[in-house]
Coordinates of C-alpha atoms in Angstrom, one line a residue:
X1 CA 9.5 22.7 31.2
X2 CA 9.7 19.0 29.9
X3 CA 11.8 17.7 27.0
X4 CA 9.9 15.6 24.5
X5 CA 11.7 13.8 21.6
X6 CA 10.1 12.6 18.5
X7 CA 11.4 9.2 17.3
X8 CA 10.8 7.9 13.7
X9 CA 10.5 4.0 13.7
X10 CA 12.4 2.1 10.9
X11 CA 9.3 0.8 9.2
X12 CA 6.7 3.3 7.8
X13 CA 8.7 6.1 9.5
X14 CA 6.1 6.1 12.0
X15 CA 6.7 9.2 14.6
X16 CA 6.2 8.4 18.4
X17 CA 6.8 11.0 21.2
X18 CA 8.6 10.2 24.4
X19 CA 9.5 12.4 27.4
X20 CA 13.1 11.7 28.2
X21 CA 13.4 10.2 31.7
X22 CA 17.3 9.8 31.6
X23 CA 20.3 9.1 29.3
X24 CA 21.6 10.9 26.3
X25 CA 20.7 11.5 22.6
X26 CA 21.9 13.3 19.4
X27 CA 19.4 14.9 17.1
X28 CA 19.2 13.1 13.7
X29 CA 21.1 10.0 15.1
X30 CA 19.6 6.7 15.9
X31 CA 18.9 5.7 19.6
X32 CA 17.9 3.0 21.7
X33 CA 15.1 3.7 24.1
X34 CA 13.5 1.7 27.0
X35 CA 9.9 2.4 28.3
X36 CA 7.4 0.5 30.3
X37 CA 6.3 -1.5 27.3
X38 CA 9.2 -2.0 25.1
X39 CA 12.7 -1.6 24.2
X40 CA 12.8 0.3 20.8
X41 CA 15.1 1.7 18.3
X42 CA 14.7 4.8 16.3
X43 CA 16.0 8.0 14.6
X44 CA 15.6 11.3 16.9
X45 CA 14.0 13.7 14.5
X46 CA 13.0 16.6 16.6
X47 CA 13.2 17.9 20.3
X48 CA 10.7 20.4 21.7
X49 CA 10.2 21.9 25.3
X50 CA 6.7 21.6 26.4
X51 CA 5.0 22.6 29.6
X52 CA 3.6 20.0 32.1
X53 CA -0.2 20.6 31.0
X54 CA 0.8 20.6 27.3
X55 CA 1.9 16.9 27.2
X56 CA -0.6 14.7 25.4
X57 CA -1.7 11.2 26.6
X58 CA 0.2 9.4 23.8
X59 CA 3.5 10.7 25.0
X60 CA 5.2 8.1 26.9
X61 CA 8.2 8.2 29.2
X62 CA 11.5 6.6 28.3
X63 CA 15.3 6.3 28.8
X64 CA 17.5 6.8 25.8
X65 CA 21.2 5.9 24.8
X66 CA 22.8 6.7 21.4
X67 CA 23.0 3.8 19.2
X68 CA 26.4 2.2 19.1
X69 CA 27.8 0.3 16.0
X70 CA 27.0 -3.0 17.6
X71 CA 23.4 -1.7 17.8
X72 CA 23.3 -0.9 14.1
X73 CA 24.9 -4.2 13.3
X74 CA 22.1 -5.9 15.2
X75 CA 19.4 -3.9 13.3
X76 CA 20.9 -4.9 10.0
X77 CA 20.7 -8.8 11.1
X78 CA 17.2 -8.2 12.6
X79 CA 15.9 -6.6 9.1
X80 CA 17.1 -9.7 7.4
X81 CA 15.4 -11.8 10.0
X82 CA 12.1 -9.9 9.3
X83 CA 12.3 -10.4 5.6
X84 CA 12.0 -14.4 6.6
X85 CA 9.1 -13.6 9.1
X86 CA 7.2 -11.5 6.6
X87 CA 7.3 -14.3 4.1
X88 CA 6.2 -16.8 6.8
X89 CA 3.3 -14.3 7.9
X90 CA 2.0 -14.0 4.2
X91 CA 2.1 -17.6 3.8
X92 CA -0.1 -18.3 6.9
X93 CA -2.9 -15.7 5.8
X94 CA -2.8 -16.4 2.2
X95 CA -6.3 -18.1 2.6
X96 CA -7.9 -15.0 4.3
X97 CA -9.5 -12.7 1.7
X98 CA -9.2 -8.9 2.0
X99 CA -6.5 -9.1 4.6
X100 CA -2.7 -8.1 3.5
X101 CA 0.3 -7.9 5.5
X102 CA 2.6 -5.1 4.4
X103 CA 5.4 -5.3 6.6
X104 CA 6.7 -6.8 10.0
X105 CA 8.8 -5.1 12.7
X106 CA 10.4 -6.5 15.7
X107 CA 11.2 -4.4 18.9
X108 CA 14.7 -4.0 19.4
X109 CA 14.9 -6.7 22.1
X110 CA 12.9 -9.2 19.8
X111 CA 10.4 -9.6 22.4
X112 CA 7.6 -8.0 20.5
X113 CA 6.5 -8.3 16.8
X114 CA 4.6 -5.7 15.1
X115 CA 2.5 -6.8 12.0
X116 CA 1.3 -3.9 9.9
X117 CA -1.6 -4.7 7.6
X118 CA -4.5 -3.4 5.5
X119 CA -7.9 -5.0 5.3
X120 CA -11.0 -4.1 3.3
X121 CA -13.2 -6.0 5.8
X122 CA -13.3 -6.9 9.5
X123 CA -11.1 -9.7 10.4
X124 CA -10.9 -12.3 13.1
X125 CA -7.6 -11.8 14.8
X126 CA -7.7 -14.9 17.0
X127 CA -7.5 -17.2 14.2
X128 CA -4.5 -15.3 12.7
X129 CA -2.9 -14.9 15.9
X130 CA -3.0 -18.5 16.8
X131 CA -1.7 -19.5 13.6
X132 CA 1.5 -17.3 13.7
X133 CA 2.0 -17.6 17.3
X134 CA 2.5 -21.6 16.9
X135 CA 5.5 -20.7 14.5
X136 CA 7.0 -17.5 15.7
X137 CA 6.7 -17.9 19.5
X138 CA 6.7 -14.2 20.2
X139 CA 4.1 -11.6 21.4
X140 CA 2.5 -10.1 18.3
X141 CA 0.6 -6.7 17.9
X142 CA -1.3 -5.9 14.6
X143 CA -1.2 -2.4 13.5
X144 CA -3.7 -1.4 10.7
X145 CA -2.1 0.9 8.0
X146 CA -3.7 3.7 6.1
X147 CA -3.7 3.8 2.4
X148 CA -1.6 7.0 2.9
X149 CA 0.8 5.2 5.0
X150 CA 0.9 2.3 2.6
X151 CA 1.9 4.7 -0.1
X152 CA 4.6 6.3 2.0
X153 CA 6.2 2.9 2.7
X154 CA 6.1 1.5 -0.8
X155 CA 6.8 5.0 -2.6
X156 CA 6.0 5.8 -6.2
X157 CA 6.1 8.7 -8.7
X158 CA 3.6 11.8 -8.7
X159 CA 2.2 13.3 -11.7
X160 CA 4.7 15.9 -11.2
X161 CA 7.3 13.3 -12.4
X162 CA 9.0 13.3 -8.6
X163 CA 9.1 10.8 -5.9
X164 CA 6.1 11.2 -3.9
X165 CA 6.2 13.6 -1.0
X166 CA 5.4 11.3 1.7
X167 CA 8.3 9.1 0.8
X168 CA 10.9 11.6 0.4
X169 CA 10.5 14.5 3.0
X170 CA 6.9 14.5 4.7
X171 CA 7.0 12.8 8.1
X172 CA 3.2 12.4 8.2
X173 CA 0.6 12.7 5.5
X174 CA -1.2 15.9 5.2
X175 CA -5.0 16.1 5.9
X176 CA -6.7 17.4 2.9
X177 CA -10.4 18.7 3.5
X178 CA -13.1 19.8 1.1
X179 CA -12.5 23.5 2.2
X180 CA -9.0 23.3 1.0
X181 CA -10.1 21.9 -2.4
X182 CA -12.9 24.5 -2.7
X183 CA -10.6 27.4 -2.0
X184 CA -8.5 26.3 -5.1
X185 CA -11.5 26.1 -7.2
X186 CA -10.6 22.5 -8.0
X187 CA -13.2 20.1 -9.2
X188 CA -12.4 16.7 -7.3
X189 CA -14.2 14.3 -9.6
X190 CA -11.9 11.5 -11.1
X191 CA -8.3 10.9 -10.4
X192 CA -6.5 13.9 -11.8
X193 CA -5.8 15.3 -8.3
X194 CA -5.5 11.9 -6.3
X195 CA -2.0 10.6 -5.4
X196 CA -0.7 6.9 -5.7
X197 CA -2.7 6.3 -2.6
X198 CA -6.0 7.0 -4.2
X199 CA -6.6 9.8 -2.0
X200 CA -6.2 13.8 -2.6
X201 CA -2.6 14.6 -3.2
X202 CA -0.9 16.3 0.0
X203 CA 0.5 19.0 -2.1
X204 CA -2.8 20.4 -2.4
X205 CA -2.1 21.7 1.2
X206 CA 0.8 23.6 0.2
X207 CA -0.9 26.6 -1.3
X208 CA -3.9 26.3 0.9
X209 CA -2.8 29.3 3.1
X210 CA -2.1 31.4 0.1
X211 CA -5.3 30.9 -1.6
X212 CA -7.3 31.5 1.8
X213 CA -5.6 34.8 2.3
X214 CA -6.0 35.9 -1.2
X215 CA -9.7 35.1 -1.0
X216 CA -10.2 37.3 2.0
X217 CA -9.9 40.3 -0.5
X218 CA -12.1 39.1 -3.0
X219 CA -16.2 39.3 -3.1
X220 CA -18.1 35.7 -2.9
X221 CA -19.6 34.3 -5.9
X222 CA -23.1 35.4 -6.2
X223 CA -22.4 38.9 -4.7
X224 CA -23.3 42.0 -6.4
X225 CA -20.6 44.4 -6.9
X226 CA -20.2 47.8 -8.6
X227 CA -17.9 48.0 -11.7
X228 CA -16.8 50.8 -13.9
X229 CA -19.5 49.8 -16.1
X230 CA -22.2 49.5 -13.8
X231 CA -23.8 46.8 -11.3
X232 CA -22.8 43.1 -11.9
X233 CA -23.1 39.7 -10.3
X234 CA -20.0 37.7 -9.4
X235 CA -19.9 34.5 -11.3
X236 CA -16.1 33.6 -10.7
X237 CA -13.0 34.7 -8.8
X238 CA -9.0 33.9 -9.7
X239 CA -7.2 33.9 -6.5
X240 CA -3.8 34.1 -8.3
X241 CA -4.6 37.2 -10.3
X242 CA -6.8 38.8 -7.9
X243 CA -9.5 39.2 -10.7
X244 CA -13.2 38.9 -10.7
X245 CA -15.5 37.7 -13.5
X246 CA -18.9 39.2 -13.5
X247 CA -22.1 39.0 -15.5
X248 CA -23.6 42.5 -16.1
X249 CA -26.9 43.1 -14.7
X250 CA -28.0 45.5 -17.4
X251 CA -30.9 43.6 -19.1
X252 CA -29.6 44.8 -22.4
X253 CA -26.6 42.7 -22.7
X254 CA -25.5 39.3 -21.3
X255 CA -21.8 40.3 -21.3
X256 CA -19.2 38.8 -19.1
X257 CA -16.3 40.9 -18.2
X258 CA -13.1 40.6 -15.9
X259 CA -11.9 43.3 -13.6
X260 CA -9.3 43.4 -11.1
X261 CA -10.2 43.6 -7.5
X262 CA -9.2 47.2 -7.1
X263 CA -11.5 48.3 -9.9
X264 CA -14.5 47.2 -8.3
X265 CA -16.4 48.0 -5.0
X266 CA -18.8 45.9 -2.9

C-alpha cells in the first residue's frame, strides 16, 4: 500500500495529490514539499492508502517536512510580494481584451510564478510571457481558472443568505448534470438556481441521492396506473411526499387526483 497526501495550495485552494517519498507531515498542518519540478507549500488536508495499480497519473512523488515558524514568516512576506507582482501583471496585460488575471502565486523557492487567469477568447501567450519575463525574470506558468474556481476564490453570498459553499467548506466544486436537475423536477431556465459563478448551484447535488432513491419507488410520468378510482395516467410525481398526480382515464371526467404511492399499483 502506498500513502497519498492531498495538499491544498495557498491560492484557489487547489488540491494536488502526492505520494510521500520521505519526511514527516501532520494532518491539517502546513508542510513544505519537494518534487521533481518544484518546491511547494501547502496544507495537508487528507491522507489515504492506495494500492499500486490505483495510483493515477496526476499523482507525483515528493518529500515532505512540517512547516516551521520561519517557513510561515517567509510565506507572509511572499504573499506581500505577490500583491505587487499582481499589480504589475495586470498593468502589462491591460491592453489585451478578454484576458483577466485573477491571482499570482510563487512556488516556495520563488523559482516559479503561477499566473491564474480567465479568458473568453484564445490568447497569444508568447506576447504576454515576453512582456512579463522582461520585468519579473522568473519562470512563468499560466493556469486557466474556471468560473466556479473564480467564485471559490473571491467568495460571495448565496440565495440562502450564507457564504457560498465553495468558499467555506467545499474543497472542489460539485459537478451538476442535467439528470440531477431533472430528478428534483427543477426548471433550469433563468438564474434562480444559479450561483454567483453563473452555473447551477453546487447545493443541488446534496439531495440528489435522496431524490434518486425516492424516484425508484414511484411510477414514471406518462405511465398508466391502477388507482382506487380506476385506471389513470401519471402526470406528475412528488419525490418528497411520495405522492402521484394522475389524470383519470374515464372519458366522463377530466379530474386530476393525488394518491399516495401505496394506494396505487402499476
